[in-house]
């Protein structure tokens, strides 16, 4: 497995087109990992406090139609 330093060096050597392709891939990859983590946390109930807070504010009349 390559070290982070090795990967950094290889990235620094990429031409603009390859770097752009890598950047686009990495952003999509990062967002996908984030989405999966949110799903895991949501299914585990770790985000219920956010739902409950929003519902409490709505019931208290602190929300408005968009």
PDB file of N, CA and C in Angstrom:
ATOM      1  N   UNK A   1       0.846  -1.177   0.000  1.00  0.00           N
ATOM      2  CA  UNK A   1       0.000   0.000   0.000  1.00  0.00           C
ATOM      3  C   UNK A   1       0.889   1.236   0.000  1.00  0.00           C
ATOM      4  N   UNK A   2       0.575   2.172  -0.858  1.00  0.00           N
ATOM      5  CA  UNK A   2       1.363   3.393  -0.971  1.00  0.00           C
ATOM      6  C   UNK A   2       1.124   4.297   0.235  1.00  0.00           C
ATOM      7  N   UNK A   3       2.157   5.014   0.614  1.00  0.00           N
ATOM      8  CA  UNK A   3       2.007   5.961   1.710  1.00  0.00           C
ATOM      9  C   UNK A   3       1.386   7.241   1.184  1.00  0.00           C
ATOM     10  N   UNK A   4       0.857   8.040   2.085  1.00  0.00           N
ATOM     11  CA  UNK A   4       0.255   9.305   1.687  1.00  0.00           C
ATOM     12  C   UNK A   4       1.289  10.183   0.982  1.00  0.00           C
ATOM     13  N   UNK A   5       2.495  10.183   1.483  1.00  0.00           N
ATOM     14  CA  UNK A   5       3.539  10.991   0.864  1.00  0.00           C
ATOM     15  C   UNK A   5       3.801  10.566  -0.575  1.00  0.00           C
ATOM     16  N   UNK A   6       3.811   9.277  -0.831  1.00  0.00           N
ATOM     17  CA  UNK A   6       4.011   8.771  -2.190  1.00  0.00           C
ATOM     18  C   UNK A   6       2.860   9.198  -3.092  1.00  0.00           C
ATOM     19  N   UNK A   7       1.651   9.090  -2.579  1.00  0.00           N
ATOM     20  CA  UNK A   7       0.473   9.495  -3.358  1.00  0.00           C
ATOM     21  C   UNK A   7       0.533  10.989  -3.655  1.00  0.00           C
ATOM     22  N   UNK A   8       0.907  11.789  -2.655  1.00  0.00           N
ATOM     23  CA  UNK A   8       1.026  13.233  -2.858  1.00  0.00           C
ATOM     24  C   UNK A   8       2.034  13.547  -3.962  1.00  0.00           C
ATOM     25  N   UNK A   9       3.168  12.866  -3.944  1.00  0.00           N
ATOM     26  CA  UNK A   9       4.186  13.080  -4.969  1.00  0.00           C
ATOM     27  C   UNK A   9       3.657  12.725  -6.355  1.00  0.00           C
ATOM     28  N   UNK A  10       2.928  11.614  -6.432  1.00  0.00           N
ATOM     29  CA  UNK A  10       2.381  11.199  -7.722  1.00  0.00           C
ATOM     30  C   UNK A  10       1.336  12.186  -8.218  1.00  0.00           C
ATOM     31  N   UNK A  11       0.530  12.700  -7.317  1.00  0.00           N
ATOM     32  CA  UNK A  11      -0.483  13.687  -7.707  1.00  0.00           C
ATOM     33  C   UNK A  11       0.193  14.950  -8.217  1.00  0.00           C
ATOM     34  N   UNK A  12       1.236  15.378  -7.537  1.00  0.00           N
ATOM     35  CA  UNK A  12       1.947  16.596  -7.938  1.00  0.00           C
ATOM     36  C   UNK A  12       2.520  16.479  -9.347  1.00  0.00           C
ATOM     37  N   UNK A  13       2.779  15.271  -9.806  1.00  0.00           N
ATOM     38  CA  UNK A  13       3.360  15.049 -11.132  1.00  0.00           C
ATOM     39  C   UNK A  13       2.312  14.928 -12.239  1.00  0.00           C
ATOM     40  N   UNK A  14       1.041  14.932 -11.905  1.00  0.00           N
ATOM     41  CA  UNK A  14      -0.005  14.774 -12.919  1.00  0.00           C
ATOM     42  C   UNK A  14      -0.106  16.005 -13.800  1.00  0.00           C
ATOM     43  N   UNK A  15      -0.431  15.771 -15.067  1.00  0.00           N
ATOM     44  CA  UNK A  15      -0.731  16.896 -15.954  1.00  0.00           C
ATOM     45  C   UNK A  15      -2.118  17.432 -15.599  1.00  0.00           C
ATOM     46  N   UNK A  16      -2.458  18.576 -16.140  1.00  0.00           N
ATOM     47  CA  UNK A  16      -3.716  19.237 -15.775  1.00  0.00           C
ATOM     48  C   UNK A  16      -4.950  18.379 -16.038  1.00  0.00           C
ATOM     49  N   UNK A  17      -4.984  17.715 -17.172  1.00  0.00           N
ATOM     50  CA  UNK A  17      -6.151  16.899 -17.518  1.00  0.00           C
ATOM     51  C   UNK A  17      -6.298  15.727 -16.546  1.00  0.00           C
ATOM     52  N   UNK A  18      -5.199  15.072 -16.232  1.00  0.00           N
ATOM     53  CA  UNK A  18      -5.246  13.949 -15.299  1.00  0.00           C
ATOM     54  C   UNK A  18      -5.610  14.419 -13.893  1.00  0.00           C
ATOM     55  N   UNK A  19      -5.069  15.572 -13.495  1.00  0.00           N
ATOM     56  CA  UNK A  19      -5.394  16.104 -12.180  1.00  0.00           C
ATOM     57  C   UNK A  19      -6.875  16.449 -12.085  1.00  0.00           C
ATOM     58  N   UNK A  20      -7.420  17.040 -13.131  1.00  0.00           N
ATOM     59  CA  UNK A  20      -8.839  17.373 -13.163  1.00  0.00           C
ATOM     60  C   UNK A  20      -9.702  16.124 -13.048  1.00  0.00           C
ATOM     61  N   UNK A  21      -9.308  15.080 -13.779  1.00  0.00           N
ATOM     62  CA  UNK A  21     -10.046  13.809 -13.728  1.00  0.00           C
ATOM     63  C   UNK A  21      -9.969  13.207 -12.321  1.00  0.00           C
ATOM     64  N   UNK A  22      -8.794  13.247 -11.693  1.00  0.00           N
ATOM     65  CA  UNK A  22      -8.622  12.737 -10.339  1.00  0.00           C
ATOM     66  C   UNK A  22      -9.465  13.537  -9.350  1.00  0.00           C
ATOM     67  N   UNK A  23      -9.438  14.867  -9.494  1.00  0.00           N
ATOM     68  CA  UNK A  23     -10.201  15.732  -8.591  1.00  0.00           C
ATOM     69  C   UNK A  23     -11.686  15.417  -8.685  1.00  0.00           C
ATOM     70  N   UNK A  24     -12.208  15.282  -9.890  1.00  0.00           N
ATOM     71  CA  UNK A  24     -13.623  14.968 -10.068  1.00  0.00           C
ATOM     72  C   UNK A  24     -13.960  13.615  -9.453  1.00  0.00           C
ATOM     73  N   UNK A  25     -13.099  12.630  -9.702  1.00  0.00           N
ATOM     74  CA  UNK A  25     -13.321  11.309  -9.122  1.00  0.00           C
ATOM     75  C   UNK A  25     -13.302  11.377  -7.598  1.00  0.00           C
ATOM     76  N   UNK A  26     -12.326  12.102  -7.034  1.00  0.00           N
ATOM     77  CA  UNK A  26     -12.194  12.153  -5.589  1.00  0.00           C
ATOM     78  C   UNK A  26     -13.386  12.847  -4.940  1.00  0.00           C
ATOM     79  N   UNK A  27     -13.855  13.930  -5.530  1.00  0.00           N
ATOM     80  CA  UNK A  27     -15.024  14.612  -4.983  1.00  0.00           C
ATOM     81  C   UNK A  27     -16.237  13.694  -4.952  1.00  0.00           C
ATOM     82  N   UNK A  28     -16.451  12.964  -6.043  1.00  0.00           N
ATOM     83  CA  UNK A  28     -17.576  12.025  -6.095  1.00  0.00           C
ATOM     84  C   UNK A  28     -17.391  10.907  -5.070  1.00  0.00           C
ATOM     85  N   UNK A  29     -16.179  10.393  -4.960  1.00  0.00           N
ATOM     86  CA  UNK A  29     -15.871   9.335  -4.003  1.00  0.00           C
ATOM     87  C   UNK A  29     -16.105   9.817  -2.573  1.00  0.00           C
ATOM     88  N   UNK A  30     -15.630  11.020  -2.258  1.00  0.00           N
ATOM     89  CA  UNK A  30     -15.793  11.585  -0.925  1.00  0.00           C
ATOM     90  C   UNK A  30     -17.267  11.784  -0.588  1.00  0.00           C
ATOM     91  N   UNK A  31     -18.023  12.302  -1.529  1.00  0.00           N
ATOM     92  CA  UNK A  31     -19.449  12.517  -1.306  1.00  0.00           C
ATOM     93  C   UNK A  31     -20.181  11.192  -1.111  1.00  0.00           C
ATOM     94  N   UNK A  32     -19.781  10.179  -1.835  1.00  0.00           N
ATOM     95  CA  UNK A  32     -20.396   8.864  -1.697  1.00  0.00           C
ATOM     96  C   UNK A  32     -20.135   8.284  -0.305  1.00  0.00           C
ATOM     97  N   UNK A  33     -18.899   8.429   0.178  1.00  0.00           N
ATOM     98  CA  UNK A  33     -18.565   7.943   1.524  1.00  0.00           C
ATOM     99  C   UNK A  33     -19.366   8.703   2.575  1.00  0.00           C
ATOM    100  N   UNK A  34     -19.500  10.016   2.380  1.00  0.00           N
ATOM    101  CA  UNK A  34     -20.267  10.847   3.316  1.00  0.00           C
ATOM    102  C   UNK A  34     -21.729  10.391   3.333  1.00  0.00           C
ATOM    103  N   UNK A  35     -22.315  10.189   2.153  1.00  0.00           N
ATOM    104  CA  UNK A  35     -23.697   9.742   2.062  1.00  0.00           C
ATOM    105  C   UNK A  35     -23.898   8.414   2.778  1.00  0.00           C
ATOM    106  N   UNK A  36     -22.964   7.484   2.597  1.00  0.00           N
ATOM    107  CA  UNK A  36     -23.068   6.182   3.263  1.00  0.00           C
ATOM    108  C   UNK A  36     -22.994   6.335   4.773  1.00  0.00           C
ATOM    109  N   UNK A  37     -22.116   7.224   5.264  1.00  0.00           N
ATOM    110  CA  UNK A  37     -21.992   7.431   6.706  1.00  0.00           C
ATOM    111  C   UNK A  37     -23.259   8.062   7.274  1.00  0.00           C
ATOM    112  N   UNK A  38     -23.827   9.024   6.559  1.00  0.00           N
ATOM    113  CA  UNK A  38     -25.086   9.643   7.003  1.00  0.00           C
ATOM    114  C   UNK A  38     -26.182   8.592   7.074  1.00  0.00           C
ATOM    115  N   UNK A  39     -26.238   7.708   6.087  1.00  0.00           N
ATOM    116  CA  UNK A  39     -27.251   6.655   6.075  1.00  0.00           C
ATOM    117  C   UNK A  39     -27.068   5.724   7.269  1.00  0.00           C
ATOM    118  N   UNK A  40     -25.833   5.327   7.543  1.00  0.00           N
ATOM    119  CA  UNK A  40     -25.548   4.447   8.684  1.00  0.00           C
ATOM    120  C   UNK A  40     -25.954   5.140   9.988  1.00  0.00           C
ATOM    121  N   UNK A  41     -25.560   6.401  10.134  1.00  0.00           N
ATOM    122  CA  UNK A  41     -25.891   7.148  11.347  1.00  0.00           C
ATOM    123  C   UNK A  41     -27.400   7.324  11.497  1.00  0.00           C
ATOM    124  N   UNK A  42     -28.078   7.598  10.397  1.00  0.00           N
ATOM    125  CA  UNK A  42     -29.519   7.774  10.430  1.00  0.00           C
ATOM    126  C   UNK A  42     -30.220   6.478  10.827  1.00  0.00           C
ATOM    127  N   UNK A  43     -29.805   5.374  10.214  1.00  0.00           N
ATOM    128  CA  UNK A  43     -30.410   4.080  10.545  1.00  0.00           C
ATOM    129  C   UNK A  43     -30.153   3.671  11.992  1.00  0.00           C
ATOM    130  N   UNK A  44     -29.055   4.160  12.561  1.00  0.00           N
ATOM    131  CA  UNK A  44     -28.723   3.843  13.950  1.00  0.00           C
ATOM    132  C   UNK A  44     -29.400   4.799  14.927  1.00  0.00           C
ATOM    133  N   UNK A  45     -30.137   5.778  14.411  1.00  0.00           N
ATOM    134  CA  UNK A  45     -30.836   6.725  15.271  1.00  0.00           C
ATOM    135  C   UNK A  45     -29.978   7.874  15.767  1.00  0.00           C
ATOM    136  N   UNK A  46     -28.768   7.987  15.265  1.00  0.00           N
ATOM    137  CA  UNK A  46     -27.860   9.036  15.742  1.00  0.00           C
ATOM    138  C   UNK A  46     -28.295  10.439  15.319  1.00  0.00           C
ATOM    139  N   UNK A  47     -29.192  10.535  14.353  1.00  0.00           N
ATOM    140  CA  UNK A  47     -29.632  11.843  13.878  1.00  0.00           C
ATOM    141  C   UNK A  47     -31.049  12.181  14.336  1.00  0.00           C
ATOM    142  N   UNK A  48     -31.626  11.315  15.133  1.00  0.00           N
ATOM    143  CA  UNK A  48     -32.999  11.543  15.592  1.00  0.00           C
ATOM    144  C   UNK A  48     -33.140  12.861  16.338  1.00  0.00           C
ATOM    145  N   UNK A  49     -32.099  13.281  17.043  1.00  0.00           N
ATOM    146  CA  UNK A  49     -32.176  14.533  17.788  1.00  0.00           C
ATOM    147  C   UNK A  49     -32.411  15.716  16.856  1.00  0.00           C
ATOM    148  N   UNK A  50     -31.900  15.651  15.634  1.00  0.00           N
ATOM    149  CA  UNK A  50     -32.124  16.719  14.675  1.00  0.00           C
ATOM    150  C   UNK A  50     -33.576  16.744  14.196  1.00  0.00           C
ATOM    151  N   UNK A  51     -34.108  15.581  13.938  1.00  0.00           N
ATOM    152  CA  UNK A  51     -35.508  15.471  13.525  1.00  0.00           C
ATOM    153  C   UNK A  51     -36.407  15.983  14.631  1.00  0.00           C
ATOM    154  N   UNK A  52     -36.132  15.548  15.853  1.00  0.00           N
ATOM    155  CA  UNK A  52     -36.955  15.963  16.985  1.00  0.00           C
ATOM    156  C   UNK A  52     -36.879  17.468  17.219  1.00  0.00           C
ATOM    157  N   UNK A  53     -35.706  18.047  17.081  1.00  0.00           N
ATOM    158  CA  UNK A  53     -35.557  19.497  17.259  1.00  0.00           C
ATOM    159  C   UNK A  53     -36.348  20.253  16.197  1.00  0.00           C
ATOM    160  N   UNK A  54     -36.295  19.791  14.965  1.00  0.00           N
ATOM    161  CA  UNK A  54     -37.039  20.440  13.886  1.00  0.00           C
ATOM    162  C   UNK A  54     -38.541  20.328  14.110  1.00  0.00           C
ATOM    163  N   UNK A  55     -38.987  19.158  14.528  1.00  0.00           N
ATOM    164  CA  UNK A  55     -40.417  18.980  14.796  1.00  0.00           C
ATOM    165  C   UNK A  55     -40.868  19.845  15.963  1.00  0.00           C
ATOM    166  N   UNK A  56     -40.057  19.955  16.998  1.00  0.00           N
ATOM    167  CA  UNK A  56     -40.393  20.806  18.149  1.00  0.00           C
ATOM    168  C   UNK A  56     -40.528  22.267  17.715  1.00  0.00           C
ATOM    169  N   UNK A  57     -39.605  22.732  16.878  1.00  0.00           N
ATOM    170  CA  UNK A  57     -39.685  24.110  16.391  1.00  0.00           C
ATOM    171  C   UNK A  57     -40.929  24.324  15.535  1.00  0.00           C
ATOM    172  N   UNK A  58     -41.258  23.333  14.724  1.00  0.00           N
ATOM    173  CA  UNK A  58     -42.450  23.448  13.886  1.00  0.00           C
ATOM    174  C   UNK A  58     -43.709  23.505  14.757  1.00  0.00           C
ATOM    175  N   UNK A  59     -43.795  22.629  15.731  1.00  0.00           N
ATOM    176  CA  UNK A  59     -44.959  22.611  16.631  1.00  0.00           C
ATOM    177  C   UNK A  59     -45.077  23.922  17.413  1.00  0.00           C
ATOM    178  N   UNK A  60     -43.955  24.551  17.702  1.00  0.00           N
ATOM    179  CA  UNK A  60     -43.946  25.809  18.460  1.00  0.00           C
ATOM    180  C   UNK A  60     -44.209  27.011  17.549  1.00  0.00           C
ATOM    181  N   UNK A  61     -44.440  26.770  16.256  1.00  0.00           N
ATOM    182  CA  UNK A  61     -44.740  27.842  15.332  1.00  0.00           C
ATOM    183  C   UNK A  61     -43.526  28.646  14.894  1.00  0.00           C
ATOM    184  N   UNK A  62     -42.356  28.078  15.022  1.00  0.00           N
ATOM    185  CA  UNK A  62     -41.123  28.788  14.676  1.00  0.00           C
ATOM    186  C   UNK A  62     -40.665  28.535  13.246  1.00  0.00           C
ATOM    187  N   UNK A  63     -41.515  27.917  12.447  1.00  0.00           N
ATOM    188  CA  UNK A  63     -41.158  27.629  11.058  1.00  0.00           C
ATOM    189  C   UNK A  63     -42.073  28.416  10.124  1.00  0.00           C
ATOM    190  N   UNK A  64     -41.675  28.473   8.872  1.00  0.00           N
ATOM    191  CA  UNK A  64     -42.489  29.145   7.869  1.00  0.00           C
ATOM    192  C   UNK A  64     -42.422  28.352   6.566  1.00  0.00           C
ATOM    193  N   UNK A  65     -43.417  28.544   5.740  1.00  0.00           N
ATOM    194  CA  UNK A  65     -43.432  27.892   4.434  1.00  0.00           C
ATOM    195  C   UNK A  65     -42.332  28.479   3.568  1.00  0.00           C
ATOM    196  N   UNK A  66     -41.754  27.636   2.743  1.00  0.00           N
ATOM    197  CA  UNK A  66     -40.700  28.119   1.830  1.00  0.00           C
ATOM    198  C   UNK A  66     -41.258  28.633   0.547  1.00  0.00           C
TER     199      UNK A  66
END
